[in-house]
Structures are given as C-alpha cells and as structure tokens.
Amino acid sequence: MAAQQDINIRPATPADSDVIIRLINELAKHIKQEDEVKMNADVLKKDCFGCKPLFYCIVAEQCQKDSSQLVGYALYFSIYSTWEGASLYLEDIYVTPAYRTRGIGKQLLKHVTQAALDMGCSRLQLSVLGWDKMTKDFYTRYGYVDLTEKQDWHVMRMQRKAMEEFVRNV
Amino acid sequence: MAAQQDINIRPATPADSDVIIRLINELAKHIKQEDEVKMNADVLKKDCFGCKPLFYCIVAEQCQKDSSQLVGYALYFSIYSTWEGASLYLEDIYVTPAYRTRGIGKQLLKHVTQAALDMGCSRLQLSVLGWDKMTKDFYTRYGYVDLTEKQDWHVMRMQRKAMEEFVRNV
C-alpha cells in the first residue's frame, strides 16, 4: 500500500528533535528496552546538526490544513565492509502505532534505500530482535536476509565501563 | 602478554594499502568467506585517505634493523545508537598466523578501545561468527557481551541488487 497523500517524508530539522526523542522512547518501549535510553534532544541536535554530523535522520510528517505532526522517523549512517566497501546501516525505522498499516514504514525504508544507492553502497544493514516477528517480517518481505540464521553472525558489545577497565589493565 | 618490543602500532598510510588488502584476504579465508571479497587497494586508498574518509585503519608493524613488515591491522568507524549516542564499530582485527600469541591483537584492540574512549563513545561493537570460537573467546575475555545470545539480536542485510529491486517496485 502506498503512503497516504497527506504524509510527507523529509529530512529532519533541529526543530524536530523533541518529537524524535519522544518517538525514540516509544520505540524503546515497544522492544522492551526503555530503561536503556540515555538520549535527549540536545545530544540528538548536536550529533545530527552540529559541525560533524554522526548520522542522517528523515521524518514522516502528517500535513493538515494549518498544522503538521511527526508520526515516524528513520535514522541511518555510513558503515564500511572490508569485503564490499561503502555500506549503510539503518539504526531505526519507527512509525507511531496510530499511523501503522498505511505504508509509511515502507516509504521511510524506500528513502533510506535510495540514499544507500545514491551513496554507492553495496549493503544496507540493520539489527532486529529475533522475537519481534512483526519487524523481522517487515524487513524480510523487502529482501533482507537474516545473517545470524544463515551464517551464524553474532552481535558483540563492550560498554564504556568495560572499555575503561580494559585499557587500564592492558 | 604484552606485544613484543619490535612491534609498532601506528595509523595506516596509503603505502600500506596493498599489504592491508592481502591481510583482508587472509582474514576472509580464515572465516571461509574468501569468495565474498570484492575490495582492492585503490578502493581502500580512496575510502580511507580520500577527501571523505569512511573508516579508520591502524596497522601492527614488525620493525627490524633496515626493514619493516605489516603483520596485522584493525579497521573501525563511527556508528550511532539512538539509546546511547556516539559509538564505534570494530569491523576487523587481524594478525597473520606466524605472529599470533604475542599479544599483538590485544594491543590493536587497546588502541581501538582508547580511540573509542577519546571520541566519547558509549559502546564499542562488532560481529563474530558463532563457530569461530577462538575469535569469540578473544573478545569475551576482554569484556565483550554476546547480544545475540543475551537479547536475541539478529544481523539483517540487503545486498545492492535487492535494494535496486525494492526501490523499483515500491
């Protein structure tokens, strides 16, 4: 289904930061990780619109006669593969529940995918929670392959505290 | 064990590109993915040392009286977490077999971890193959947590051909 005509996909601006933070917290709650969010609008503003942007962000906006509201966002950034070169990582796509099943997520994914193609990327990569079947099916439907199932890739992470301890002890 | 005194860890230079490509191919062979490498020295040079660098690369060099040779490398880049902000991704650490068990990999990891701390990163992230126990144990020993096991995170990927097909059909 195509996105409704009153939905506009556009690059985020600093003025969107507060609403994007609200949507990030909604997403975190949806995947049961609300306690892990330490982000706020000031950090988001600096990191996206400062002199050295760390990511790209687009938003889905519902436009009405005299007003508009953000109903979704996508956040992505460049990564690199030593096998295939420049690639893109999709950190989040999120659409607020009342606006789902209208094709807005698909339109956000289309914009990110087009950006990846325009940047000459070989891969578009992301992570999903295995139990979040709705999200996993969304991406699988459009051509994503689960490399954890197919090749046994595991995601590993060191948090800042462990990083500090490691460099202190080596 | 500390790295041997004749091993120097330093930023890569364009002149290292051919040897880094050889080491990338050695690593791909080690994890049985040699058919997937499409990278060459010219692309690596442009992407690391061009006007818009896509990643950072450091090398481990064995220094002798009148010569030196590269025996390992680490390649990493900035990523972003909507939960915790600026983070670093470690794409590869590789040490050629004849130079293993001397602490060179640990020194490369220390340099990358220090870079992550200096950049104010909350997380240092990477992917390993579940069956590659040697590599997984290496990272676990120094404080990495397997988020695929702990939280069921799966790596998903869309290749360029599927990306082109998706944007054509939406």
XYZ file of C-alpha atoms in Angstrom:
340
model
C 0.000 0.000 0.000
C 1.355 3.453 -0.854
C 1.729 6.061 1.894
C -1.243 8.377 2.230
C -1.042 11.572 0.246
C -1.085 13.709 3.408
C 2.173 12.084 4.582
C 5.381 13.883 3.672
C 8.830 12.285 4.070
C 11.559 14.922 4.560
C 14.979 15.398 6.224
C 14.735 16.118 9.957
C 15.480 19.661 11.188
C 16.694 20.785 14.644
C 13.094 21.810 15.468
C 12.028 18.134 15.197
C 14.421 16.955 17.928
C 11.971 16.892 20.850
C 9.412 14.839 18.919
C 12.083 12.459 17.570
C 13.209 11.835 21.170
C 9.593 11.023 22.095
C 9.394 8.586 19.156
C 12.757 7.004 20.126
C 11.365 6.379 23.603
C 8.176 4.889 22.119
C 10.299 2.510 20.019
C 12.410 1.552 23.049
C 9.225 0.728 24.966
C 7.935 -1.336 22.029
C 11.062 -3.530 22.124
C 11.152 -3.593 25.946
C 14.378 -1.581 26.259
C 13.004 1.698 27.682
C 15.489 1.574 30.569
C 18.438 1.679 28.145
C 17.650 5.078 26.556
C 20.023 7.794 27.762
C 19.492 10.133 24.803
C 17.995 13.626 24.952
C 17.074 16.324 22.415
C 20.222 18.419 22.991
C 22.554 15.474 22.280
C 20.485 14.478 19.248
C 20.619 18.060 17.905
C 24.391 18.330 18.353
C 25.086 14.899 16.849
C 22.792 15.320 13.811
C 23.015 19.035 13.027
C 26.380 20.065 14.531
C 29.623 20.669 12.648
C 30.381 16.929 12.440
C 27.091 15.063 11.865
C 27.199 11.472 13.135
C 24.034 10.255 11.385
C 21.236 11.132 8.979
C 17.618 11.400 10.040
C 14.414 11.652 7.997
C 10.893 12.077 9.328
C 7.361 11.188 8.230
C 5.072 14.173 8.754
C 1.306 14.237 8.559
C 0.282 17.523 6.979
C -3.102 19.059 7.665
C -4.522 22.421 6.642
C -2.884 24.575 9.290
C -0.670 22.145 11.161
C 1.538 19.104 10.862
C 2.799 16.406 13.174
C 5.632 13.881 13.028
C 4.390 10.284 13.025
C 7.624 8.425 12.270
C 11.354 8.660 11.634
C 14.302 6.754 10.206
C 17.881 7.163 11.424
C 20.867 5.818 9.479
C 24.613 6.276 8.931
C 27.571 5.138 6.821
C 29.410 1.937 7.712
C 32.161 0.057 5.876
C 32.716 -3.539 4.800
C 36.252 -4.816 4.156
C 34.671 -7.298 1.734
C 32.464 -4.889 -0.236
C 33.258 -1.278 0.718
C 30.854 1.581 1.488
C 27.605 0.443 3.108
C 24.741 1.964 5.092
C 23.373 0.984 8.498
C 19.719 1.549 9.341
C 19.602 2.095 13.095
C 15.826 2.647 13.382
C 12.647 2.936 11.422
C 9.686 3.744 13.630
C 6.059 4.683 12.948
C 3.780 5.561 15.858
C 1.026 2.891 16.323
C -1.968 5.020 15.209
C -0.319 5.525 11.804
C 0.698 1.955 11.005
C -0.548 -0.222 8.089
C -0.592 2.847 5.806
C 2.722 2.134 4.094
C 4.636 4.867 5.962
C 7.369 2.483 7.173
C 7.770 1.221 3.623
C 8.156 4.797 2.321
C 10.765 5.554 5.005
C 12.613 2.364 4.015
C 12.414 3.381 0.353
C 14.025 6.763 1.116
C 16.844 5.130 3.119
C 17.386 2.503 0.410
C 17.517 5.194 -2.283
C 20.044 7.130 -0.163
C 22.183 3.967 0.084
C 22.048 3.508 -3.703
C 22.881 7.196 -4.309
C 25.906 6.858 -1.992
C 27.120 3.828 -3.981
C 26.614 1.412 -1.077
C 26.928 -2.353 -1.560
C 24.935 -3.257 1.542
C 22.131 -1.920 3.698
C 22.354 -3.496 7.120
C 20.397 -3.472 10.395
C 19.670 -5.497 13.531
C 16.330 -6.867 14.732
C 15.283 -8.758 17.829
C 14.510 -12.366 16.885
C 11.287 -12.366 18.945
C 9.979 -9.174 17.274
C 8.387 -11.098 14.425
C 6.411 -8.134 13.062
C 9.602 -6.107 12.490
C 11.599 -9.064 11.187
C 8.832 -9.966 8.699
C 8.690 -6.329 7.542
C 12.357 -6.397 6.512
C 12.357 -9.968 5.190
C 9.440 -9.119 2.893
C 11.554 -6.450 1.167
C 14.677 -8.523 0.578
C 16.622 -8.573 3.862
C 18.441 -11.794 4.742
C 18.939 -12.906 8.372
C 22.733 -13.410 8.565
C 22.549 -14.658 12.154
C 20.429 -17.582 10.933
C 22.236 -18.023 7.609
C 25.904 -17.549 8.610
C 25.857 -17.561 12.436
C 26.886 -13.896 12.855
C 26.627 -12.703 16.477
C 26.470 -9.086 17.680
C 29.067 -8.361 20.409
C 29.281 -5.191 22.504
C 31.581 -3.640 25.080
C 30.086 -0.848 27.192
C 32.091 2.224 28.253
C 32.801 0.917 31.747
C 34.310 -2.316 30.365
C 36.269 -0.265 27.800
C 37.816 1.877 30.546
C 38.676 -1.213 32.580
C 40.248 -2.952 29.585
C 42.598 -0.087 28.632
C 43.545 0.394 32.282
C 44.584 -3.255 32.646
C 46.412 -3.945 29.357
C 51.288 -10.966 27.440
C 52.484 -7.573 26.154
C 53.268 -7.098 22.473
C 56.906 -7.629 21.586
C 59.065 -4.523 21.653
C 59.805 -4.777 17.928
C 56.085 -4.385 17.135
C 54.867 -0.868 16.418
C 51.165 0.050 16.240
C 50.590 3.127 14.032
C 47.940 4.686 11.744
C 47.885 3.147 8.254
C 49.226 5.201 5.328
C 48.340 4.938 1.608
C 51.590 2.981 1.066
C 50.217 0.178 3.302
C 47.142 -0.429 1.118
C 48.448 -3.407 -0.887
C 49.540 -5.297 2.227
C 46.280 -4.486 4.053
C 44.370 -5.956 1.089
C 46.483 -9.115 1.373
C 45.696 -9.327 5.105
C 41.962 -8.731 4.436
C 42.019 -11.685 2.035
C 43.852 -13.822 4.628
C 41.156 -12.982 7.187
C 38.366 -13.781 4.685
C 39.975 -17.160 4.038
C 40.260 -17.792 7.791
C 36.493 -17.319 8.206
C 35.672 -19.162 4.965
C 34.346 -16.097 3.116
C 37.144 -15.587 0.563
C 34.613 -15.576 -2.309
C 32.871 -12.514 -0.838
C 35.840 -10.102 -1.001
C 35.437 -7.560 -3.796
C 37.794 -4.968 -2.316
C 41.069 -3.777 -3.897
C 43.894 -1.412 -2.887
C 42.630 1.521 -4.993
C 39.173 1.464 -3.377
C 40.726 1.075 0.087
C 43.049 4.036 -0.557
C 40.228 6.294 -1.779
C 37.875 5.311 1.070
C 40.461 5.671 3.862
C 42.694 8.513 2.664
C 40.441 10.460 0.256
C 38.653 13.741 0.962
C 35.839 11.968 2.831
C 37.350 9.078 4.856
C 34.834 6.285 5.513
C 36.860 4.470 8.201
C 39.998 4.482 10.336
C 42.766 1.926 9.967
C 45.760 1.143 12.182
C 48.485 -1.398 11.485
C 50.873 -3.565 13.511
C 54.347 -3.370 12.020
C 57.329 -5.533 12.837
C 60.412 -3.337 12.765
C 63.860 -4.767 12.042
C 67.184 -3.021 11.521
C 66.733 -1.968 7.918
C 63.208 -3.080 7.111
C 59.713 -3.493 8.453
C 56.648 -5.535 7.575
C 52.958 -5.317 8.406
C 51.731 -8.305 10.409
C 48.237 -7.114 11.373
C 45.627 -4.383 11.099
C 42.460 -3.076 12.712
C 39.721 -1.232 10.815
C 36.941 0.708 12.569
C 34.438 3.554 12.126
C 31.854 5.682 13.937
C 28.326 4.369 14.403
C 25.397 5.774 16.390
C 22.978 4.413 18.966
C 19.586 6.079 19.489
C 19.758 4.755 23.075
C 23.292 5.886 23.972
C 24.692 8.170 21.238
C 28.143 8.083 19.624
C 29.664 4.605 19.401
C 32.435 2.835 17.490
C 32.268 -0.286 15.330
C 35.266 -2.569 15.004
C 34.994 -4.149 11.560
C 38.194 -6.254 11.752
C 41.190 -7.059 13.860
C 43.556 -9.440 12.130
C 47.057 -10.731 12.919
C 48.811 -13.013 10.433
C 49.216 -16.588 11.851
C 53.033 -16.535 12.305
C 52.709 -13.541 14.670
C 49.891 -14.750 16.898
C 50.058 -15.440 20.681
C 52.383 -12.423 21.120
C 49.699 -10.004 22.321
C 49.544 -8.063 19.038
C 45.763 -8.468 18.672
C 45.339 -7.270 22.242
C 47.448 -4.161 21.512
C 45.411 -3.423 18.382
C 42.230 -3.799 20.459
C 43.669 -1.481 23.106
C 44.359 1.228 20.504
C 40.822 0.951 19.082
C 39.284 0.978 22.582
C 41.324 4.067 23.522
C 40.168 5.769 20.299
C 36.553 4.970 21.246
C 37.075 6.468 24.713
C 38.790 9.559 23.254
C 35.826 10.063 20.899
C 33.419 9.887 23.850
C 31.795 6.654 22.676
C 29.347 4.750 24.876
C 29.760 1.450 23.050
C 32.330 -0.493 21.070
C 30.571 -3.005 18.888
C 31.499 -5.802 16.464
C 30.254 -9.053 14.921
C 31.755 -12.529 15.179
C 30.852 -15.875 13.657
C 29.420 -18.120 16.386
C 31.518 -21.097 15.223
C 34.786 -19.093 15.325
C 35.350 -19.862 18.979
C 38.939 -18.539 19.062
C 37.832 -15.067 17.961
C 34.728 -15.056 20.148
C 36.756 -16.079 23.215
C 39.296 -13.326 22.451
C 36.616 -10.624 22.683
C 34.675 -12.200 25.560
C 37.877 -12.319 27.630
C 38.201 -8.526 27.397
C 34.638 -7.623 28.349
C 32.505 -8.072 25.225
C 28.973 -9.405 25.712
C 27.238 -11.570 23.081
C 23.970 -9.682 22.455
C 22.682 -12.318 20.061
C 22.756 -14.832 22.912
C 21.721 -12.376 25.621
C 18.998 -10.338 23.874
C 18.314 -12.256 20.631
C 19.679 -9.547 18.278
C 19.944 -10.740 14.657
C 22.044 -9.178 11.889
C 19.986 -8.496 8.737
C 21.347 -7.409 5.359
C 20.047 -6.303 1.980
C 22.512 -6.515 -0.912
C 22.639 -3.895 -3.685
C 20.666 -5.999 -6.181
C 17.779 -6.414 -3.685
C 17.989 -2.673 -2.862
C 17.605 -1.762 -6.541
C 14.687 -4.148 -6.921
C 12.958 -2.803 -3.810
C 13.072 0.886 -4.834
C 11.950 -0.045 -8.356
C 8.871 -1.868 -7.069
C 7.641 0.428 -4.266
